[in-house]
mmCIF file of N, CA and C in Angstrom:
data_model
loop_
_atom_site.group_PDB
_atom_site.id
_atom_site.type_symbol
_atom_site.label_atom_id
_atom_site.label_comp_id
_atom_site.label_asym_id
_atom_site.label_seq_id
_atom_site.Cartn_x
_atom_site.Cartn_y
_atom_site.Cartn_z
ATOM 1 N N MET E 195 0.613 -1.202 0.162
ATOM 2 C CA MET E 195 -0.265 -0.054 0.114
ATOM 3 C C MET E 195 0.896 1.213 0.098
ATOM 4 N N ILE E 196 1.701 1.132 0.803
ATOM 5 C CA ILE E 196 2.716 2.145 1.159
ATOM 6 C C ILE E 196 3.172 2.689 -0.537
ATOM 7 N N LEU E 197 4.052 1.644 -0.923
ATOM 8 C CA LEU E 197 4.706 1.689 -2.524
ATOM 9 C C LEU E 197 4.075 2.004 -3.238
ATOM 10 N N SER E 198 2.620 1.515 -3.342
ATOM 11 C CA SER E 198 1.945 2.075 -4.414
ATOM 12 C C SER E 198 1.582 3.733 -4.261
ATOM 13 N N ALA E 199 1.285 4.401 -2.856
ATOM 14 C CA ALA E 199 1.427 5.278 -2.716
ATOM 15 C C ALA E 199 2.427 6.679 -3.066
ATOM 16 N N LEU E 200 3.729 5.816 -2.699
ATOM 17 C CA LEU E 200 4.986 6.519 -3.389
ATOM 18 C C LEU E 200 5.070 6.787 -4.650
ATOM 19 N N LEU E 201 4.661 5.380 -5.030
ATOM 20 C CA LEU E 201 5.010 5.316 -6.877
ATOM 21 C C LEU E 201 3.982 6.125 -7.496
ATOM 22 N N LEU E 202 2.817 6.598 -6.968
ATOM 23 C CA LEU E 202 2.048 7.422 -7.740
ATOM 24 C C LEU E 202 2.435 8.777 -7.530
ATOM 25 N N ALA E 203 3.118 9.144 -6.555
ATOM 26 C CA ALA E 203 3.796 10.609 -6.306
ATOM 27 C C ALA E 203 4.737 10.591 -7.427
ATOM 28 N N ALA E 204 5.457 9.706 -7.963
ATOM 29 C CA ALA E 204 6.425 9.762 -9.037
ATOM 30 C C ALA E 204 5.933 9.635 -9.909
ATOM 31 N N ALA E 205 4.874 9.812 -10.331
ATOM 32 C CA ALA E 205 4.360 9.134 -11.343
ATOM 33 C C ALA E 205 4.384 10.043 -12.810
ATOM 34 N N VAL E 206 4.995 11.392 -12.339
ATOM 35 C CA VAL E 206 4.986 12.311 -13.352
ATOM 36 C C VAL E 206 5.539 12.034 -14.513
ATOM 37 N N SER E 207 5.577 11.862 -15.997
ATOM 38 C CA SER E 207 5.994 11.392 -16.877
ATOM 39 C C SER E 207 6.332 12.708 -17.942
ATOM 40 N N PRO E 208 8.126 12.416 -18.196
ATOM 41 C CA PRO E 208 8.186 13.138 -19.334
ATOM 42 C C PRO E 208 7.591 13.384 -20.800
ATOM 43 N N ALA E 209 7.147 14.255 -21.296
ATOM 44 C CA ALA E 209 6.379 14.888 -22.606
ATOM 45 C C ALA E 209 7.206 13.867 -23.515
ATOM 46 N N SER E 210 8.556 13.689 -23.538
ATOM 47 C CA SER E 210 9.181 13.061 -25.050
ATOM 48 C C SER E 210 10.268 12.004 -24.519
ATOM 49 N N ALA E 211 10.912 11.460 -25.394
ATOM 50 C CA ALA E 211 12.142 10.587 -24.682
ATOM 51 C C ALA E 211 13.428 11.143 -25.212
ATOM 52 N N ALA E 212 13.816 12.274 -24.615
ATOM 53 C CA ALA E 212 14.749 13.006 -24.780
ATOM 54 C C ALA E 212 15.949 12.003 -24.598
ATOM 55 N N GLY E 213 17.112 12.117 -25.490
ATOM 56 C CA GLY E 213 18.437 11.513 -25.215
ATOM 57 C C GLY E 213 18.239 10.100 -25.285
ATOM 58 N N GLN E 214 16.829 9.492 -25.620
ATOM 59 C CA GLN E 214 16.687 7.866 -25.944
ATOM 60 C C GLN E 214 17.160 7.645 -27.464
ATOM 61 N N PHE E 215 17.741 6.365 -27.287
ATOM 62 C CA PHE E 215 18.015 6.354 -29.261
ATOM 63 C C PHE E 215 17.268 5.111 -29.155
ATOM 64 N N GLY E 216 16.514 4.944 -30.509
ATOM 65 C CA GLY E 216 15.555 3.779 -30.590
ATOM 66 C C GLY E 216 14.312 3.677 -30.074
ATOM 67 N N LYS E 217 13.641 2.767 -30.148
ATOM 68 C CA LYS E 217 12.304 2.682 -29.303
ATOM 69 C C LYS E 217 12.375 2.274 -27.737
ATOM 70 N N PRO E 218 12.120 3.337 -26.690
ATOM 71 C CA PRO E 218 12.111 3.237 -25.018
ATOM 72 C C PRO E 218 11.153 1.840 -24.909
ATOM 73 N N LEU E 219 11.570 1.281 -24.227
ATOM 74 C CA LEU E 219 10.726 -0.233 -23.671
ATOM 75 C C LEU E 219 9.631 0.253 -22.497
ATOM 76 N N TYR E 220 10.565 0.990 -21.675
ATOM 77 C CA TYR E 220 9.648 1.066 -20.092
ATOM 78 C C TYR E 220 10.103 2.824 -19.936
ATOM 79 N N LEU E 221 8.870 3.108 -18.807
ATOM 80 C CA LEU E 221 9.048 4.045 -18.114
ATOM 81 C C LEU E 221 9.260 3.907 -16.918
ATOM 82 N N VAL E 222 10.290 4.618 -16.372
ATOM 83 C CA VAL E 222 10.918 3.946 -15.005
ATOM 84 C C VAL E 222 10.705 4.961 -14.063
ATOM 85 N N LYS E 223 10.321 4.673 -13.038
ATOM 86 C CA LYS E 223 9.802 5.424 -12.088
ATOM 87 C C LYS E 223 10.574 5.222 -10.754
ATOM 88 N N ALA E 224 11.481 6.016 -10.361
ATOM 89 C CA ALA E 224 11.923 5.836 -9.225
ATOM 90 C C ALA E 224 11.624 6.891 -8.232
ATOM 91 N N PHE E 225 11.678 6.555 -6.898
ATOM 92 C CA PHE E 225 11.384 7.570 -5.864
ATOM 93 C C PHE E 225 12.415 6.980 -4.641
ATOM 94 N N LEU E 226 13.151 8.227 -3.785
ATOM 95 C CA LEU E 226 14.008 7.788 -2.980
ATOM 96 C C LEU E 226 13.537 8.472 -1.579
ATOM 97 N N LEU E 227 12.900 7.593 -0.711
ATOM 98 C CA LEU E 227 12.514 8.141 0.634
ATOM 99 C C LEU E 227 13.454 7.906 1.872
ATOM 100 N N LYS E 228 14.453 9.069 1.894
ATOM 101 C CA LYS E 228 15.679 9.177 2.435
ATOM 102 C C LYS E 228 15.435 8.837 3.842
ATOM 103 N N ALA E 229 16.174 8.468 4.990
ATOM 104 C CA ALA E 229 16.272 8.053 6.485
ATOM 105 C C ALA E 229 15.976 9.483 7.268
ATOM 106 N N ASP E 230 16.141 10.709 6.795
ATOM 107 C CA ASP E 230 15.615 12.210 7.333
ATOM 108 C C ASP E 230 14.086 12.494 6.871
ATOM 109 N N LYS E 231 13.080 11.187 6.142
ATOM 110 C CA LYS E 231 12.026 11.413 5.873
ATOM 111 C C LYS E 231 11.753 12.253 4.695
ATOM 112 N N THR E 232 13.009 13.024 3.697
ATOM 113 C CA THR E 232 12.892 13.688 2.881
ATOM 114 C C THR E 232 12.705 12.886 1.432
ATOM 115 N N PHE E 233 12.294 13.295 0.635
ATOM 116 C CA PHE E 233 12.086 12.524 -0.612
ATOM 117 C C PHE E 233 12.856 13.275 -1.966
ATOM 118 N N ASP E 234 13.053 12.273 -3.155
ATOM 119 C CA ASP E 234 13.442 12.908 -4.437
ATOM 120 C C ASP E 234 12.479 11.688 -5.450
ATOM 121 N N HIS E 235 12.485 12.191 -6.649
ATOM 122 C CA HIS E 235 11.756 11.073 -7.535
ATOM 123 C C HIS E 235 12.262 11.578 -8.618
ATOM 124 N N ALA E 236 12.054 10.671 -9.728
ATOM 125 C CA ALA E 236 12.504 11.113 -11.472
ATOM 126 C C ALA E 236 11.942 9.751 -12.288
ATOM 127 N N THR E 237 11.418 10.131 -13.333
ATOM 128 C CA THR E 237 11.245 9.320 -14.123
ATOM 129 C C THR E 237 11.855 9.377 -15.657
ATOM 130 N N ASN E 238 11.947 8.269 -16.568
ATOM 131 C CA ASN E 238 12.948 8.127 -17.421
ATOM 132 C C ASN E 238 12.696 7.047 -18.137
ATOM 133 N N TRP E 239 12.715 7.435 -19.687
ATOM 134 C CA TRP E 239 12.186 6.038 -20.951
ATOM 135 C C TRP E 239 13.237 5.468 -20.701
ATOM 136 N N CYS E 240 13.100 4.075 -21.083
ATOM 137 C CA CYS E 240 14.570 3.158 -20.737
ATOM 138 C C CYS E 240 14.116 2.250 -21.750
ATOM 139 N N GLY E 241 15.283 1.392 -22.189
ATOM 140 C CA GLY E 241 15.164 -0.289 -22.750
ATOM 141 C C GLY E 241 16.384 -0.891 -22.248
ATOM 142 N N TYR E 242 16.521 -1.705 -22.625
ATOM 143 C CA TYR E 242 17.119 -3.120 -22.371
ATOM 144 C C TYR E 242 18.624 -3.089 -23.398
ATOM 145 N N ASP E 243 18.980 -2.183 -24.241
ATOM 146 C CA ASP E 243 19.812 -2.159 -25.219
ATOM 147 C C ASP E 243 20.856 -1.249 -24.817
ATOM 148 N N SER E 244 21.380 -0.581 -23.467
ATOM 149 C CA SER E 244 22.155 -0.012 -22.977
ATOM 150 C C SER E 244 21.552 0.376 -21.375
ATOM 151 N N VAL E 245 22.928 1.118 -20.714
ATOM 152 C CA VAL E 245 22.404 1.104 -19.163
ATOM 153 C C VAL E 245 21.346 2.522 -19.262
ATOM 154 N N CYS E 246 20.501 2.448 -18.393
ATOM 155 C CA CYS E 246 19.690 3.744 -18.598
ATOM 156 C C CYS E 246 20.092 4.512 -16.977
ATOM 157 N N THR E 247 19.870 5.886 -17.133
ATOM 158 C CA THR E 247 20.267 6.417 -15.684
ATOM 159 C C THR E 247 19.345 7.517 -15.587
ATOM 160 N N LEU E 248 18.675 7.522 -14.255
ATOM 161 C CA LEU E 248 17.884 8.613 -13.830
ATOM 162 C C LEU E 248 18.494 9.244 -12.560
ATOM 163 N N THR E 249 18.415 10.221 -12.633
ATOM 164 C CA THR E 249 19.300 11.352 -11.674
ATOM 165 C C THR E 249 17.983 11.683 -10.467
ATOM 166 N N VAL E 250 18.088 10.959 -9.294
ATOM 167 C CA VAL E 250 17.178 11.158 -8.394
ATOM 168 C C VAL E 250 17.586 11.943 -7.050
ATOM 169 N N GLY E 251 17.379 13.398 -7.106
ATOM 170 C CA GLY E 251 17.892 14.455 -6.190
ATOM 171 C C GLY E 251 19.655 14.192 -6.359
ATOM 172 N N ASP E 252 20.371 13.709 -5.167
ATOM 173 C CA ASP E 252 21.616 13.618 -5.412
ATOM 174 C C ASP E 252 22.745 12.424 -5.649
ATOM 175 N N TYR E 253 21.546 11.804 -6.719
ATOM 176 C CA TYR E 253 21.916 10.231 -6.870
ATOM 177 C C TYR E 253 21.983 10.021 -8.263
ATOM 178 N N ASP E 254 22.478 9.106 -8.801
ATOM 179 C CA ASP E 254 22.597 8.510 -10.321
ATOM 180 C C ASP E 254 21.939 7.034 -9.678
ATOM 181 N N VAL E 255 20.983 6.795 -10.113
ATOM 182 C CA VAL E 255 20.170 5.530 -10.002
ATOM 183 C C VAL E 255 20.669 5.081 -11.610
ATOM 184 N N ARG E 256 21.329 3.712 -11.917
ATOM 185 C CA ARG E 256 21.413 3.134 -12.886
ATOM 186 C C ARG E 256 21.011 1.653 -13.103
ATOM 187 N N LEU E 257 19.842 1.460 -14.450
ATOM 188 C CA LEU E 257 19.568 0.170 -14.340
ATOM 189 C C LEU E 257 20.337 -0.370 -15.681
ATOM 190 N N ARG E 258 20.903 -1.699 -15.873
ATOM 191 C CA ARG E 258 21.196 -2.226 -16.823
ATOM 192 C C ARG E 258 20.451 -3.556 -17.031
ATOM 193 N N PHE E 259 19.775 -3.282 -18.184
ATOM 194 C CA PHE E 259 18.959 -4.301 -18.407
ATOM 195 C C PHE E 259 19.458 -5.720 -18.992
ATOM 196 N N PHE E 260 18.973 -6.676 -18.361
ATOM 197 C CA PHE E 260 19.663 -8.076 -19.943
ATOM 198 C C PHE E 260 18.520 -8.331 -20.941
ATOM 199 N N MET E 261 19.270 -9.097 -22.071
ATOM 200 C CA MET E 261 18.197 -9.169 -23.258
ATOM 201 C C MET E 261 16.930 -10.039 -23.079
ATOM 202 N N SER E 262 16.969 -10.985 -21.637
ATOM 203 C CA SER E 262 15.847 -11.654 -21.570
ATOM 204 C C SER E 262 14.486 -11.014 -21.267
ATOM 205 N N GLY E 263 14.766 -9.864 -21.111
ATOM 206 C CA GLY E 263 13.595 -8.988 -20.725
ATOM 207 C C GLY E 263 13.438 -8.492 -19.535
ATOM 208 N N ARG E 264 12.628 -8.342 -18.529
ATOM 209 C CA ARG E 264 12.683 -6.956 -17.314
ATOM 210 C C ARG E 264 13.565 -7.176 -16.617
ATOM 211 N N SER E 265 14.460 -8.058 -16.254
ATOM 212 C CA SER E 265 15.526 -8.511 -15.054
ATOM 213 C C SER E 265 16.752 -7.270 -15.470
ATOM 214 N N TYR E 266 17.041 -6.501 -14.584
ATOM 215 C CA TYR E 266 17.768 -5.646 -14.456
ATOM 216 C C TYR E 266 19.319 -5.854 -13.473
ATOM 217 N N ARG E 267 20.191 -5.201 -13.324
ATOM 218 C CA ARG E 267 21.118 -4.531 -12.425
ATOM 219 C C ARG E 267 20.929 -3.545 -11.887
ATOM 220 N N LEU E 268 21.161 -3.168 -10.675
ATOM 221 C CA LEU E 268 20.955 -1.616 -10.170
ATOM 222 C C LEU E 268 22.137 -1.526 -9.167
ATOM 223 N N ARG E 269 22.730 -0.069 -9.702
ATOM 224 C CA ARG E 269 23.707 0.666 -8.999
ATOM 225 C C ARG E 269 23.448 1.779 -8.526
ATOM 226 N N VAL E 270 23.817 2.340 -7.467
ATOM 227 C CA VAL E 270 23.293 3.639 -6.952
ATOM 228 C C VAL E 270 24.650 4.686 -7.047
ATOM 229 N N ALA E 271 24.682 5.585 -7.210
ATOM 230 C CA ALA E 271 25.861 6.295 -6.512
ATOM 231 C C ALA E 271 25.704 7.792 -6.650
ATOM 232 N N PRO E 272 26.483 8.515 -5.419
ATOM 233 C CA PRO E 272 26.394 9.972 -5.453
ATOM 234 C C PRO E 272 26.520 10.674 -6.895
ATOM 235 N N SER E 273 25.702 11.822 -7.678
ATOM 236 C CA SER E 273 25.931 12.483 -8.888
ATOM 237 C C SER E 273 26.855 13.334 -9.004
ATOM 238 N N TRP E 274 27.549 13.711 -7.676
ATOM 239 C CA TRP E 274 28.871 14.312 -7.593
ATOM 240 C C TRP E 274 29.628 13.882 -7.636
ATOM 241 N N ASP E 275 30.770 14.413 -8.289
ATOM 242 C CA ASP E 275 32.559 13.884 -8.449
ATOM 243 C C ASP E 275 33.151 13.958 -7.179
ATOM 244 N N GLY E 276 34.003 13.338 -6.669
ATOM 245 C CA GLY E 276 34.822 12.911 -5.478
ATOM 246 C C GLY E 276 34.907 11.905 -4.953
ATOM 247 N N ALA E 277 35.084 11.828 -3.676
ATOM 248 C CA ALA E 277 35.716 10.637 -3.257
ATOM 249 C C ALA E 277 34.410 9.656 -2.471
ATOM 250 N N ASP E 278 33.482 10.168 -2.579
ATOM 251 C CA ASP E 278 32.208 9.307 -1.964
ATOM 252 C C ASP E 278 31.952 8.161 -2.803
ATOM 253 N N PRO E 279 31.733 7.082 -1.973
ATOM 254 C CA PRO E 279 31.756 5.517 -2.350
ATOM 255 C C PRO E 279 30.134 5.418 -3.268
ATOM 256 N N TRP E 280 30.210 4.320 -4.053
ATOM 257 C CA TRP E 280 28.955 4.006 -4.357
ATOM 258 C C TRP E 280 27.951 3.507 -3.205
ATOM 259 N N CYS E 281 26.680 3.788 -3.103
ATOM 260 C CA CYS E 281 25.656 3.362 -2.248
ATOM 261 C C CYS E 281 25.875 1.733 -2.383
ATOM 262 N N ILE E 282 25.599 1.094 -0.939
ATOM 263 C CA ILE E 282 25.635 -0.308 -1.047
ATOM 264 C C ILE E 282 23.858 -0.789 -0.441
ATOM 265 N N PHE E 283 23.997 -2.039 -0.804
ATOM 266 C CA PHE E 283 22.627 -2.469 -0.423
ATOM 267 C C PHE E 283 22.606 -3.092 0.898
ATOM 268 N N ALA E 284 21.521 -3.407 1.705
ATOM 269 C CA ALA E 284 21.519 -4.337 2.791
ATOM 270 C C ALA E 284 22.288 -5.044 3.003
ATOM 271 N N ASP E 285 22.720 -6.037 1.703
ATOM 272 C CA ASP E 285 23.814 -7.212 2.144
ATOM 273 C C ASP E 285 25.163 -7.049 1.723
ATOM 274 N N GLY E 286 25.270 -5.674 1.613
ATOM 275 C CA GLY E 286 26.599 -5.036 1.576
ATOM 276 C C GLY E 286 27.384 -4.792 0.594
ATOM 277 N N SER E 287 26.313 -5.096 -1.037
ATOM 278 C CA SER E 287 27.224 -5.133 -2.333
ATOM 279 C C SER E 287 26.492 -3.817 -2.666
ATOM 280 N N ASP E 288 27.595 -3.443 -4.028
ATOM 281 C CA ASP E 288 27.499 -2.234 -4.385
ATOM 282 C C ASP E 288 26.308 -2.207 -5.740
ATOM 283 N N GLU E 289 26.049 -3.654 -5.818
ATOM 284 C CA GLU E 289 24.811 -4.147 -7.095
ATOM 285 C C GLU E 289 23.703 -4.886 -6.457
ATOM 286 N N ALA E 290 22.870 -4.549 -7.302
ATOM 287 C CA ALA E 290 21.328 -5.395 -6.977
ATOM 288 C C ALA E 290 20.810 -6.016 -8.151
ATOM 289 N N LEU E 291 20.279 -7.021 -7.892
ATOM 290 C CA LEU E 291 19.925 -7.972 -9.128
ATOM 291 C C LEU E 291 18.415 -7.880 -8.980
ATOM 292 N N VAL E 292 17.660 -7.390 -9.810
ATOM 293 C CA VAL E 292 16.194 -7.592 -9.815
ATOM 294 C C VAL E 292 15.684 -8.398 -10.747
ATOM 295 N N ALA E 293 14.968 -9.642 -10.092
ATOM 296 C CA ALA E 293 14.668 -10.411 -11.115
ATOM 297 C C ALA E 293 13.339 -10.318 -12.160
ATOM 298 N N ASN E 294 12.770 -9.333 -11.640
ATOM 299 C CA ASN E 294 11.437 -8.762 -12.589
ATOM 300 C C ASN E 294 11.467 -7.333 -12.693
ATOM 301 N N GLY E 295 10.608 -7.016 -13.077
ATOM 302 C CA GLY E 295 10.283 -5.447 -13.316
ATOM 303 C C GLY E 295 8.877 -5.318 -12.672
ATOM 304 N N GLN E 296 8.403 -5.857 -11.732
ATOM 305 C CA GLN E 296 7.353 -5.382 -10.561
ATOM 306 C C GLN E 296 7.760 -4.409 -9.920
ATOM 307 N N PRO E 297 6.903 -3.662 -9.138
ATOM 308 C CA PRO E 297 7.514 -2.600 -8.217
ATOM 309 C C PRO E 297 8.463 -2.950 -7.153
ATOM 310 N N HIS E 298 9.891 -2.454 -6.691
ATOM 311 C CA HIS E 298 10.769 -3.109 -6.178
ATOM 312 C C HIS E 298 11.291 -2.108 -5.213
ATOM 313 N N ASP E 299 11.649 -2.830 -4.141
ATOM 314 C CA ASP E 299 12.020 -1.506 -3.345
ATOM 315 C C ASP E 299 13.293 -2.409 -2.655
ATOM 316 N N GLU E 300 14.428 -1.373 -2.112
ATOM 317 C CA GLU E 300 15.436 -1.611 -1.801
ATOM 318 C C GLU E 300 16.251 -0.528 -0.884
ATOM 319 N N ARG E 301 16.670 -1.236 0.174
ATOM 320 C CA ARG E 301 17.205 -0.440 1.107
ATOM 321 C C ARG E 301 18.865 0.011 1.021
ATOM 322 N N LEU E 302 19.018 1.657 1.329
ATOM 323 C CA LEU E 302 20.580 1.811 0.632
ATOM 324 C C LEU E 302 21.028 2.331 1.777
ATOM 325 N N TYR E 303 22.308 2.042 1.821
ATOM 326 C CA TYR E 303 23.633 2.792 2.920
ATOM 327 C C TYR E 303 24.542 3.115 2.113
ATOM 328 N N TYR E 304 25.182 4.312 3.054
ATOM 329 C CA TYR E 304 26.426 4.422 2.930
ATOM 330 C C TYR E 304 27.867 3.401 3.467
ATOM 331 N N ARG E 305 28.669 3.175 2.903
ATOM 332 C CA ARG E 305 29.772 2.525 3.524
ATOM 333 C C ARG E 305 30.970 3.519 4.310
ATOM 334 N N THR E 306 30.818 3.084 5.591
ATOM 335 C CA THR E 306 31.813 4.007 6.597
ATOM 336 C C THR E 306 32.817 3.326 7.142
ATOM 337 N N ALA E 307 34.263 3.998 7.769
ATOM 338 C CA ALA E 307 34.885 3.627 8.335
ATOM 339 C C ALA E 307 34.480 2.569 9.303
ATOM 340 N N SER E 308 33.127 3.081 10.036
ATOM 341 C CA SER E 308 32.976 2.393 11.681
ATOM 342 C C SER E 308 31.410 1.533 11.019
ATOM 343 N N GLY E 309 31.266 0.949 9.666
ATOM 344 C CA GLY E 309 30.371 0.171 9.330
ATOM 345 C C GLY E 309 29.484 0.906 8.104
ATOM 346 N N ARG E 310 28.263 1.322 8.239
ATOM 347 C CA ARG E 310 27.494 1.521 7.232
ATOM 348 C C ARG E 310 26.223 2.618 8.506
ATOM 349 N N LEU E 311 26.252 3.748 6.936
ATOM 350 C CA LEU E 311 24.909 4.706 7.627
ATOM 351 C C LEU E 311 23.960 4.662 6.403
ATOM 352 N N GLU E 312 22.950 4.542 7.292
ATOM 353 C CA GLU E 312 21.574 4.448 6.312
ATOM 354 C C GLU E 312 21.211 5.847 5.167
ATOM 355 N N LEU E 313 21.143 5.544 3.960
ATOM 356 C CA LEU E 313 20.733 6.829 3.203
ATOM 357 C C LEU E 313 19.177 6.671 3.197
ATOM 358 N N GLY E 314 18.537 5.395 3.071
ATOM 359 C CA GLY E 314 16.902 5.228 2.815
ATOM 360 C C GLY E 314 16.726 4.601 2.097
ATOM 361 N N THR E 315 15.079 4.170 1.183
ATOM 362 C CA THR E 315 14.545 3.221 0.517
ATOM 363 C C THR E 315 14.869 3.866 -0.710
ATOM 364 N N LEU E 316 15.083 3.144 -1.702
ATOM 365 C CA LEU E 316 14.796 3.549 -2.976
ATOM 366 C C LEU E 316 13.408 2.335 -4.016
ATOM 367 N N TYR E 317 12.579 3.060 -4.163
ATOM 368 C CA TYR E 317 11.663 2.179 -4.702
ATOM 369 C C TYR E 317 11.711 2.606 -6.191
ATOM 370 N N ILE E 318 11.539 1.286 -7.345
ATOM 371 C CA ILE E 318 11.255 1.328 -8.543
ATOM 372 C C ILE E 318 10.346 0.638 -9.374
ATOM 373 N N ALA E 319 9.741 1.137 -10.341
ATOM 374 C CA ALA E 319 8.563 0.856 -10.814
ATOM 375 C C ALA E 319 9.034 0.788 -12.247
ATOM 376 N N LEU E 320 8.521 -0.364 -13.288
ATOM 377 C CA LEU E 320 8.690 -0.443 -14.548
ATOM 378 C C LEU E 320 7.302 -0.046 -15.105
ATOM 379 N N GLU E 321 6.993 0.797 -16.266
ATOM 380 C CA GLU E 321 5.925 0.552 -16.990
ATOM 381 C C GLU E 321 6.167 0.302 -18.184
ATOM 382 N N SER E 322 5.805 -1.152 -18.733
ATOM 383 C CA SER E 322 5.992 -1.457 -20.121
ATOM 384 C C SER E 322 5.530 -0.712 -21.364
ATOM 385 N N LEU E 323 6.104 -0.057 -22.221
ATOM 386 C CA LEU E 323 5.551 1.027 -23.162
ATOM 387 C C LEU E 323 5.083 -0.401 -24.586
ATOM 388 N N GLU E 324 5.093 -1.210 -24.196
ATOM 389 C CA GLU E 324 4.825 -2.137 -25.529
ATOM 390 C C GLU E 324 3.208 -2.599 -25.225
#
């Protein structure tokens, strides 16, 4: 229920597929609910012929689709240059495998010298354009 409400808040879609080469396959909606209860959201047209990147607030969310369909690898990094590491997922990895295109949520953390610091939860939904 909460996921549906959050994704509806991020449902504003762009009017055109600017920067997209070829026919887009999905409208990707991303919503980042930060640990401090603030949020950012973004949408973008994507396909599985290349890496799809959305800028969600201060973070780049990257999806790399597999040729087999709606499965993708997910990475999140600060969008600014510097020494900041990639964000990590709950299992400690810097990349997550999403096995299907259903609405999905991932808890994100920063890796620190003393362990990890919670960033928030990233919600992603794909809307098929086919």
